[in-house]
Amino acid sequence: MTEATKQPLLKVENLSVRYGSGRKAFTAVSDISFEIAAGETLGLVGESGSGKSTIGKAILGLEKAATGTITFLGEDITNHSLKRRGVSAVELRVVFQDPYSSLNPDLTIGETLIEPLQKSGIKKGEALDRAREVMGKVGLNPDWISRFPRNFS
């Protein structure tokens, strides 16, 4: 096993995220650590308000980490700008708890899946093939690619 294969794709160490300032400040996420290796999928489970979405937003750079580090492909991206994270955002995806805030109801599932691929330079046909492949991997019928989010339970 090479050093590259031992290295996790994503490593979150001692992540904390705080909102507000002064007396109104509160810690939404405190001292969270995990790693995701190649081929793994991580699902965060917890009650409403436990910080699942906040963790995803911090990884994507949509929320600022108060403490801790976020390492992607061996590079510390904790303090990267959104523009600089744009390169890694092609590889990182978060599906938030509320499907109505995660999925555009006016776009088919296929359109939603291929949009970031096309923005990264992948041609539409290849992007559609990848989207169908991913749908199959997560247990969705690839033929449903033209359905809208409202057609799923």
Short mmCIF file of C-alpha atoms in Angstrom, two decimals:
data_model
loop_
_atom_site.label_atom_id
_atom_site.label_comp_id
_atom_site.label_asym_id
_atom_site.label_seq_id
_atom_site.Cartn_x
_atom_site.Cartn_y
_atom_site.Cartn_z
CA MET A 1 0.00 0.00 0.00
CA THR A 2 1.44 3.36 -1.01
CA GLU A 3 1.40 6.47 1.15
CA ALA A 4 -1.22 8.01 -1.19
CA THR A 5 -3.65 5.13 -0.64
CA LYS A 6 -3.21 5.35 3.15
CA GLN A 7 -4.10 9.03 3.14
CA PRO A 8 -7.82 9.78 3.63
CA LEU A 9 -9.60 11.75 0.90
CA LEU A 10 -11.20 13.98 3.51
CA LYS A 11 -10.04 14.48 7.06
CA VAL A 12 -11.80 16.71 9.56
CA GLU A 13 -9.94 17.27 12.82
CA ASN A 14 -11.30 19.00 15.92
CA LEU A 15 -13.73 21.11 13.89
CA SER A 16 -15.75 23.72 15.75
CA VAL A 17 -18.12 26.26 14.20
CA ARG A 18 -19.50 29.23 16.08
CA TYR A 19 -22.27 31.65 15.15
CA GLY A 20 -22.67 35.20 16.35
CA SER A 21 -20.36 37.25 18.50
CA GLY A 22 -20.11 38.50 22.04
CA ARG A 23 -22.81 37.41 24.48
CA LYS A 24 -25.02 36.12 21.67
CA ALA A 25 -22.34 33.76 20.29
CA PHE A 26 -22.96 30.03 20.42
CA THR A 27 -21.08 26.96 19.32
CA ALA A 28 -23.03 24.99 16.72
CA VAL A 29 -20.43 22.24 16.30
CA SER A 30 -17.72 21.41 18.82
CA ASP A 31 -14.58 19.30 18.36
CA ILE A 32 -15.77 17.01 15.53
CA SER A 33 -13.26 14.65 13.90
CA PHE A 34 -13.62 12.00 11.18
CA GLU A 35 -11.93 10.65 8.05
CA ILE A 36 -13.32 9.40 4.77
CA ALA A 37 -11.19 7.05 2.67
CA ALA A 38 -11.46 6.37 -1.06
CA GLY A 39 -14.66 4.47 -1.84
CA GLU A 40 -16.31 5.31 1.48
CA THR A 41 -19.50 7.27 2.06
CA LEU A 42 -20.29 9.05 5.29
CA GLY A 43 -23.78 9.77 6.50
CA LEU A 44 -24.21 12.15 9.43
CA VAL A 45 -27.16 11.25 11.61
CA GLY A 46 -28.53 13.28 14.49
CA GLU A 47 -31.50 15.14 15.79
CA SER A 48 -32.61 18.43 14.32
CA GLY A 49 -30.19 21.19 15.28
CA SER A 50 -27.31 18.85 16.10
CA GLY A 51 -24.98 20.42 13.50
CA LYS A 52 -25.13 18.01 10.55
CA SER A 53 -25.68 20.72 7.95
CA THR A 54 -23.19 23.03 9.66
CA ILE A 55 -20.47 20.38 9.30
CA GLY A 56 -21.26 20.04 5.59
CA LYS A 57 -21.24 23.80 5.11
CA ALA A 58 -17.89 24.12 6.89
CA ILE A 59 -16.37 21.43 4.65
CA LEU A 60 -17.63 23.24 1.56
CA GLY A 61 -16.43 26.62 2.88
CA LEU A 62 -19.93 28.04 3.28
CA GLU A 63 -19.33 28.45 7.03
CA LYS A 64 -16.05 29.43 8.68
CA ALA A 65 -14.37 26.97 11.03
CA ALA A 66 -13.68 28.54 14.42
CA THR A 67 -11.14 25.82 15.25
CA GLY A 68 -9.82 22.65 13.68
CA THR A 69 -8.70 21.67 10.21
CA ILE A 70 -10.30 20.33 7.05
CA THR A 71 -7.92 18.44 4.77
CA PHE A 72 -8.95 17.34 1.27
CA LEU A 73 -6.64 15.21 -0.89
CA GLY A 74 -3.81 15.97 1.53
CA GLU A 75 -4.24 19.75 1.35
CA ASP A 76 -5.47 21.86 4.25
CA ILE A 77 -8.48 23.74 2.81
CA THR A 78 -9.75 25.11 6.12
CA ASN A 79 -9.10 28.74 5.27
CA HIS A 80 -9.30 28.61 1.48
CA SER A 81 -11.57 31.14 -0.18
CA LEU A 82 -14.73 29.91 -1.91
CA LYS A 83 -13.04 30.64 -5.25
CA ARG A 84 -10.02 28.55 -4.36
CA ARG A 85 -12.27 25.77 -3.02
CA GLY A 86 -14.13 25.81 -6.33
CA VAL A 87 -11.59 23.32 -7.63
CA SER A 88 -12.28 20.90 -4.79
CA ALA A 89 -16.02 21.58 -4.85
CA VAL A 90 -16.22 19.49 -8.03
CA GLU A 91 -15.15 16.52 -5.91
CA LEU A 92 -17.05 17.36 -2.69
CA ARG A 93 -20.82 17.03 -2.43
CA VAL A 94 -23.16 17.47 0.49
CA VAL A 95 -26.83 16.52 0.39
CA PHE A 96 -28.56 18.55 3.05
CA GLN A 97 -31.41 17.23 5.15
CA ASP A 98 -34.15 19.35 3.58
CA PRO A 99 -34.57 18.21 -0.04
CA TYR A 100 -36.45 21.38 -0.92
CA SER A 101 -33.42 23.50 -0.09
CA SER A 102 -31.00 21.02 -1.70
CA LEU A 103 -32.79 20.31 -4.98
CA ASN A 104 -34.22 22.79 -7.46
CA PRO A 105 -37.84 21.66 -8.02
CA ASP A 106 -37.75 23.05 -11.58
CA LEU A 107 -34.83 20.82 -12.63
CA THR A 108 -34.91 17.09 -13.22
CA ILE A 109 -32.65 14.91 -11.10
CA GLY A 110 -30.45 14.48 -14.18
CA GLU A 111 -30.15 18.23 -14.74
CA THR A 112 -29.23 18.69 -11.09
CA LEU A 113 -26.60 15.95 -11.21
CA ILE A 114 -24.94 17.01 -14.46
CA GLU A 115 -24.82 20.77 -13.78
CA PRO A 116 -21.64 20.73 -11.62
CA LEU A 117 -20.02 18.22 -13.97
CA GLN A 118 -20.64 20.43 -16.99
CA LYS A 119 -19.34 23.48 -15.10
CA SER A 120 -16.11 21.56 -14.52
CA GLY A 121 -15.74 21.00 -18.29
CA ILE A 122 -17.31 17.56 -18.76
CA LYS A 123 -19.43 17.26 -21.91
CA LYS A 124 -23.17 16.69 -21.48
CA GLY A 125 -23.19 13.11 -22.78
CA GLU A 126 -20.42 11.98 -20.45
CA ALA A 127 -22.03 13.87 -17.56
CA LEU A 128 -25.33 12.07 -18.19
CA ASP A 129 -23.53 8.71 -18.26
CA ARG A 130 -21.87 9.53 -14.93
CA ALA A 131 -25.16 10.66 -13.43
CA ARG A 132 -26.86 7.41 -14.45
CA GLU A 133 -23.96 5.42 -13.02
CA VAL A 134 -24.14 7.25 -9.68
CA MET A 135 -27.91 6.81 -9.49
CA GLY A 136 -27.44 3.07 -9.90
CA LYS A 137 -24.74 3.01 -7.21
CA VAL A 138 -27.05 4.64 -4.66
CA GLY A 139 -29.97 2.33 -5.48
CA LEU A 140 -31.98 4.61 -7.77
CA ASN A 141 -33.15 3.39 -11.15
CA PRO A 142 -31.01 5.23 -13.75
CA ASP A 143 -34.11 5.48 -15.96
CA TRP A 144 -35.53 7.94 -13.43
CA ILE A 145 -32.97 10.56 -14.47
CA SER A 146 -35.68 12.67 -16.15
CA ARG A 147 -37.92 12.75 -13.07
CA PHE A 148 -38.32 15.78 -10.85
CA PRO A 149 -37.56 15.83 -7.10
CA ARG A 150 -41.31 15.84 -6.32
CA ASN A 151 -41.55 12.39 -7.96
CA PHE A 152 -39.45 10.84 -5.19
CA SER A 153 -40.56 10.07 -1.66
#
